[in-house]
Coordinates of C-alpha atoms and ligand atoms in Angstrom, one line a residue:
M1 CA 84.7 87.2 79.1
L2 CA 87.5 87.0 81.0
E3 CA 90.3 89.3 81.0
S4 CA 93.2 88.9 80.2
H5 CA 95.6 89.3 83.2
V6 CA 93.7 88.7 85.7
V7 CA 94.9 85.6 88.0
T8 CA 93.6 84.3 90.8
I9 CA 94.7 82.9 94.3
S10 CA 94.9 79.2 93.4
R11 CA 96.6 80.0 89.8
F12 CA 99.3 82.2 91.9
V13 CA 99.7 79.8 94.8
V14 CA 100.1 76.9 91.6
D15 CA 102.9 79.1 89.8
Q16 CA 104.9 79.8 92.6
E17 CA 104.6 75.9 94.0
C18 CA 106.1 75.5 90.9
L19 CA 109.5 77.5 91.9
V20 CA 109.9 75.7 94.8
P21 CA 111.5 72.1 93.2
E22 CA 110.3 70.1 96.2
A23 CA 106.7 71.2 96.6
T24 CA 104.9 68.8 96.9
G25 CA 101.4 70.5 95.9
A26 CA 100.1 70.4 100.3
F27 CA 100.9 74.2 100.7
T28 CA 98.7 75.2 97.1
S29 CA 95.9 72.8 98.8
L30 CA 96.7 74.4 102.0
L31 CA 96.5 77.9 101.4
Q32 CA 93.0 76.6 98.8
D33 CA 91.1 75.8 101.8
I34 CA 91.6 79.0 103.5
A35 CA 91.3 80.9 101.1
L36 CA 87.9 78.8 101.0
A37 CA 87.2 79.4 104.8
A38 CA 87.6 82.9 103.9
K39 CA 85.0 83.5 101.8
V40 CA 82.6 81.6 103.5
I41 CA 83.5 83.6 106.7
G42 CA 83.4 87.4 104.3
R43 CA 80.0 86.4 103.4
E44 CA 79.0 86.3 107.0
V45 CA 79.8 89.1 108.1
N46 CA 79.0 90.9 104.8
R47 CA 75.4 89.8 106.3
A48 CA 75.8 90.0 109.2
G49 CA 73.3 92.8 109.7
L50 CA 70.7 90.8 108.2
V51 CA 70.5 87.6 110.3
D52 CA 70.7 86.9 113.8
I53 CA 74.3 86.9 113.9
L54 CA 74.9 90.2 115.5
G55 CA 76.4 90.3 119.2
A56 CA 77.7 88.6 121.7
A57 CA 77.4 83.8 122.0
G58 CA 76.7 84.5 126.0
K59 CA 79.7 83.2 126.2
R60 CA 83.9 84.2 127.7
N61 CA 86.7 82.8 125.7
V62 CA 89.7 81.8 127.9
H63 CA 91.0 85.3 128.0
G64 CA 87.7 86.4 130.0
E65 CA 86.7 88.2 126.6
N66 CA 82.8 88.1 125.4
V67 CA 82.6 85.9 122.4
Q68 CA 80.6 87.3 119.7
K69 CA 79.1 84.9 117.3
L70 CA 80.3 85.3 114.4
D71 CA 84.1 84.6 116.6
E72 CA 82.0 81.3 117.0
F73 CA 81.1 80.8 113.4
A74 CA 84.3 82.1 111.9
N75 CA 86.2 79.6 114.2
R76 CA 84.2 76.7 112.9
V77 CA 84.6 77.7 109.0
M78 CA 88.3 77.6 110.0
Y79 CA 88.3 74.1 111.5
R80 CA 85.5 72.7 108.9
A81 CA 88.0 73.8 106.1
L82 CA 91.1 72.2 107.2
D83 CA 90.4 69.0 109.8
H84 CA 90.0 66.8 106.9
T85 CA 92.5 67.8 104.5
G86 CA 94.8 65.2 105.7
L87 CA 97.3 67.9 105.4
V88 CA 97.4 69.4 109.1
A89 CA 99.1 67.8 112.2
C90 CA 97.1 70.0 114.6
M91 CA 95.6 73.6 115.0
A92 CA 95.4 76.5 117.3
S93 CA 92.9 79.4 117.6
E94 CA 92.4 82.3 119.6
E95 CA 88.8 80.4 120.7
N96 CA 90.7 77.2 122.0
D97 CA 91.7 77.0 125.5
D98 CA 94.0 74.3 124.2
Y99 CA 95.6 72.8 120.6
I100 CA 93.5 72.0 118.4
P101 CA 93.6 67.4 117.4
I102 CA 92.8 66.5 114.0
P103 CA 90.1 63.9 114.6
E104 CA 91.5 60.9 114.9
K105 CA 89.1 59.7 111.8
F106 CA 90.6 62.1 109.6
P107 CA 94.3 61.4 108.0
A108 CA 97.4 63.9 109.5
G109 CA 99.4 66.0 107.8
D110 CA 102.5 68.3 108.1
Y111 CA 101.5 72.0 108.6
V112 CA 100.2 73.1 111.8
V113 CA 97.5 76.4 111.3
I114 CA 97.2 78.6 114.1
F115 CA 94.3 81.8 113.9
D116 CA 92.8 84.1 115.1
P117 CA 88.9 83.2 113.6
L118 CA 87.9 86.8 113.9
D119 CA 90.0 89.7 114.7
G120 CA 88.0 93.1 116.1
S121 CA 85.1 91.0 117.3
S122 CA 84.7 94.4 119.4
N123 CA 84.0 96.2 115.6
I124 CA 81.6 93.8 114.4
D125 CA 78.0 95.0 115.8
V126 CA 79.4 99.2 114.6
N127 CA 80.2 97.6 111.2
V128 CA 83.6 98.5 110.9
S129 CA 86.4 96.5 109.1
I130 CA 87.8 92.9 110.2
G131 CA 89.9 90.5 109.9
T132 CA 90.9 86.4 110.0
I133 CA 94.5 86.5 110.5
F134 CA 97.1 83.0 110.6
S135 CA 100.0 81.6 111.1
I136 CA 101.4 77.9 109.8
H137 CA 104.6 76.3 110.4
R138 CA 105.5 72.9 109.8
K139 CA 105.4 70.1 112.4
I140 CA 108.6 69.4 114.6
T141 CA 107.7 66.5 116.8
S142 CA 108.2 62.7 115.3
G143 CA 105.0 61.2 116.2
E144 CA 102.2 61.1 113.3
R145 CA 99.5 63.9 114.5
G146 CA 101.1 67.1 115.7
T147 CA 101.2 68.3 119.9
L148 CA 101.0 71.6 121.7
E149 CA 104.7 71.7 121.0
D150 CA 104.3 72.0 117.8
C151 CA 102.2 75.2 117.6
L152 CA 104.9 76.5 120.0
Q153 CA 107.1 77.7 117.5
P154 CA 109.0 80.8 116.9
G155 CA 107.6 83.4 114.2
S156 CA 111.2 83.0 112.2
R157 CA 110.4 79.2 111.8
Q158 CA 106.4 80.3 110.0
V159 CA 106.1 79.0 106.5
A160 CA 103.9 80.6 106.0
A161 CA 100.9 83.8 107.1
G162 CA 98.0 85.6 106.4
Y163 CA 95.4 87.7 107.0
V164 CA 92.4 88.5 105.8
L165 CA 90.1 91.7 105.8
Y166 CA 86.8 92.3 105.5
G167 CA 86.3 95.9 105.1
S168 CA 85.3 97.8 101.6
S169 CA 86.4 95.3 99.9
T170 CA 87.7 91.2 101.1
M171 CA 91.1 90.8 100.9
L172 CA 93.6 88.0 101.4
V173 CA 97.5 88.8 102.2
Y174 CA 99.8 86.8 102.8
T175 CA 103.8 85.7 102.6
T176 CA 105.7 81.9 102.2
G177 CA 108.3 84.3 102.2
A178 CA 109.4 85.3 99.0
G179 CA 107.1 87.9 99.0
V180 CA 104.1 89.8 100.1
H181 CA 101.4 89.5 98.0
G182 CA 97.3 90.5 98.0
F183 CA 94.4 88.6 96.7
T184 CA 90.9 91.4 96.4
L185 CA 87.7 88.9 96.3
D186 CA 85.9 89.9 93.0
P187 CA 82.2 88.5 94.3
S188 CA 81.4 88.4 90.7
I189 CA 83.5 84.9 90.0
G190 CA 83.8 84.1 93.7
E191 CA 87.4 83.9 93.3
F192 CA 90.5 85.9 95.1
V193 CA 92.0 87.7 92.4
L194 CA 95.8 89.0 92.5
S195 CA 95.3 92.5 93.0
H196 CA 98.9 93.6 94.9
P197 CA 101.8 91.8 94.0
Q198 CA 104.8 92.4 96.1
M199 CA 103.5 94.5 98.6
C200 CA 106.0 96.4 100.5
F201 CA 106.1 99.8 102.7
P202 CA 105.8 102.9 101.1
D203 CA 109.4 104.9 101.0
P204 CA 109.0 107.5 101.9
P205 CA 106.1 106.5 104.7
R206 CA 103.2 108.4 105.5
R207 CA 104.1 109.4 109.1
V208 CA 101.0 107.9 111.0
Y209 CA 101.3 106.2 113.8
S210 CA 98.7 104.0 115.9
V211 CA 97.8 103.5 119.2
N212 CA 95.3 103.7 121.8
E213 CA 96.0 106.4 123.3
A214 CA 92.9 106.2 126.1
Y215 CA 95.7 103.8 127.7
F216 CA 98.9 106.7 127.8
D217 CA 98.3 107.6 131.9
R218 CA 98.8 103.4 132.1
W219 CA 102.5 103.8 129.8
S220 CA 106.4 103.7 130.4
Q221 CA 107.8 106.9 130.3
G222 CA 109.8 105.8 127.4
Q223 CA 106.6 104.8 125.8
Q224 CA 104.8 108.4 126.6
R225 CA 108.4 110.7 126.0
L226 CA 107.6 108.4 122.4
I227 CA 103.8 109.8 122.2
S228 CA 105.3 113.2 122.9
H229 CA 107.6 113.3 120.6
L230 CA 105.7 112.0 117.3
K231 CA 103.2 114.5 118.9
N232 CA 105.7 117.9 118.9
D233 CA 107.0 116.9 115.3
G234 CA 104.5 118.6 113.8
R235 CA 104.2 116.1 110.9
F236 CA 102.8 113.0 112.3
G237 CA 99.3 112.3 112.1
S238 CA 97.6 109.7 113.9
R239 CA 94.9 106.8 113.2
Y240 CA 93.5 103.8 114.7
I241 CA 90.2 101.8 114.3
G242 CA 90.8 99.3 116.8
S243 CA 91.3 95.7 114.7
F244 CA 95.0 94.6 114.4
V245 CA 94.4 93.4 110.5
A246 CA 92.2 97.2 109.2
D247 CA 95.1 99.3 111.2
F248 CA 98.4 97.1 109.9
H249 CA 96.7 96.9 106.2
R250 CA 96.9 100.9 106.6
T251 CA 100.3 100.9 107.7
L252 CA 101.7 98.4 105.2
L253 CA 100.0 100.0 102.3
Q254 CA 100.7 103.7 103.3
G255 CA 104.0 103.0 105.9
G256 CA 104.0 104.7 109.4
I257 CA 103.8 102.3 112.4
F258 CA 101.1 100.8 114.3
M259 CA 101.6 99.9 118.9
Y260 CA 100.1 98.1 121.6
P261 CA 102.5 98.9 123.9
S262 CA 102.6 96.7 127.6
D263 CA 101.4 99.2 130.4
H264 CA 101.2 99.1 134.6
E265 CA 98.0 96.7 134.2
N266 CA 98.5 94.4 131.3
P267 CA 102.9 94.5 131.2
S268 CA 102.9 92.2 128.0
G269 CA 100.0 93.8 126.4
K270 CA 97.2 92.7 125.5
L271 CA 97.5 91.3 121.8
R272 CA 98.7 87.4 121.5
L273 CA 102.1 86.3 119.6
L274 CA 101.2 83.1 117.8
Y275 CA 98.2 84.3 115.7
E276 CA 98.1 87.9 115.8
A277 CA 101.6 89.3 116.4
A278 CA 103.8 86.6 115.0
P279 CA 102.4 86.5 111.2
I280 CA 101.7 90.5 110.7
A281 CA 105.5 90.3 112.3
M282 CA 106.0 87.9 109.0
I283 CA 104.7 89.6 106.5
A284 CA 105.9 93.6 108.1
E285 CA 109.4 91.8 107.6
Q286 CA 108.7 90.6 104.1
A287 CA 106.8 94.2 103.1
G288 CA 111.1 95.4 104.1
G289 CA 109.3 96.7 107.9
R290 CA 109.8 95.8 111.2
A291 CA 107.9 94.0 114.1
T292 CA 109.4 93.8 117.3
T293 CA 108.3 93.6 121.3
G294 CA 110.0 96.9 122.0
L295 CA 113.1 95.4 123.2
Q296 CA 113.9 92.0 120.2
D297 CA 111.9 91.4 117.5
L298 CA 108.8 89.8 117.3
C299 CA 110.1 87.0 115.1
D300 CA 112.5 85.9 117.5
V301 CA 110.2 85.2 120.8
V302 CA 109.9 81.5 121.4
P303 CA 106.3 81.2 123.2
E304 CA 105.8 79.4 126.3
S305 CA 102.2 79.1 126.0
L306 CA 99.2 79.6 123.4
H307 CA 98.0 82.3 124.6
Q308 CA 100.7 84.8 125.5
R309 CA 100.3 87.9 124.7
T310 CA 103.1 90.9 123.6
P311 CA 103.5 94.9 123.0
V312 CA 103.6 95.2 120.0
Y313 CA 105.4 97.9 117.7
V314 CA 105.2 97.2 113.7
G315 CA 105.6 99.1 110.7
S316 CA 107.8 101.0 108.8
A317 CA 111.7 100.1 109.6
D318 CA 113.3 104.2 110.9
F319 CA 109.2 104.4 113.0
V320 CA 110.1 100.9 114.8
T321 CA 113.8 101.5 115.1
L322 CA 113.0 105.4 116.7
A323 CA 110.4 103.6 118.7
E324 CA 112.5 100.9 120.2
G325 CA 115.3 104.0 121.0
F326 CA 112.7 105.6 123.2
L327 CA 111.7 102.5 125.0
N328 CA 115.6 102.0 125.6
E329 CA 116.4 105.1 126.5
T330 CA 119.3 105.4 123.8
S331 CA 116.7 107.9 121.8
E332 CA 118.4 111.0 119.9
I333 CA 115.7 113.4 120.8
Ligands
AHG1 P1 90.6 90.3 118.6 O1 89.4 90.7 118.5 O2 90.4 88.6 118.0 O3 90.0 89.5 121.1 O4 91.3 90.9 118.4 C1 91.6 92.5 119.1 C2 91.9 93.6 120.0 C3 93.2 93.8 118.1 O5 92.4 94.1 116.9 C4 92.8 95.2 118.1 O6 94.1 96.1 117.9 C5 93.1 95.3 119.6 O7 92.0 93.9 120.3 C6 92.2 96.3 120.6 O8 91.9 96.7 121.4 P2 91.7 98.3 122.2 O9 90.7 98.2 121.9 O10 92.4 97.7 124.0 O11 92.7 99.5 121.1
MN2 MN1 92.6 89.2 117.1
MN3 MN1 89.5 87.2 117.9

């Protein structure tokens, strides 16, 4: 028996589309295709311990990182969910060195989809939450099919951004610039149903900071002073999962700040701008928070290459502003 107020992601996106006069239904179809990919990836994530899909694929990606089998599987699922739809001009993925053109045998569309097919891969084998992150732009070049130039757009030009969290439940959270909405997969009906409408950072926020403190000695003095300040404050707790999607989702729900700073060995930090930082930054801003490199808003950074990295400070606005003060030596200590 269907509960009267169950709103599926399909129904929600169609209702949202009705609010946009020039909407053609293309974005609605695109989001439904991404939701389908999320269900397929989620099914394998939840079976990872039961089928031979755990462990490394024996390959390294462009970042020199060990590619896990589930990374490759998720990458294929995202690609195959979108390549034939006629909605996509081109794609880009953490797992592909170059941008991904749409095969000539398929029609191309207006959207550029850039994704981290599986975020938090190092946690796969230890059964810790992992995720998928996606960023959606419109093609800006005049040709029929997308090019690398269409992928190198700043976060401020995203038309949508979202993530899937494969945790104690599977959630899909996205924004099109009209607020942030969360959907939880109901396995009994195979549908993402609206569970978190209009998500906003809580006010007052929980005082939680999230950073990998093992790198403390490699940080700038400003970063070190920031963490010491948070510790000395006496009211802050610390949480760090090591999956960006999971750490951010907790920060969005409870408040706080997530940081992945640059350090002497990684002057641009570890997280990638196009398919990790920029989509999460759009969501954070739409939820009333902030996202910065420490020097400028993350959504203002103009990408120069597909896999470029950036420092990330994202979360409750006041805490991100406090962090900027320490990083730029102007904070009131
Ligand atoms: P990915 O698995 O897509 O490479 O991303 C992993 C990232 C991110 O999820 C997380 O915040 C960060 O790596 C953790 O890095 P450390 O292990 O250096 O803390
Ligand atoms: Mn990632
Ligand atoms: Mn990844």
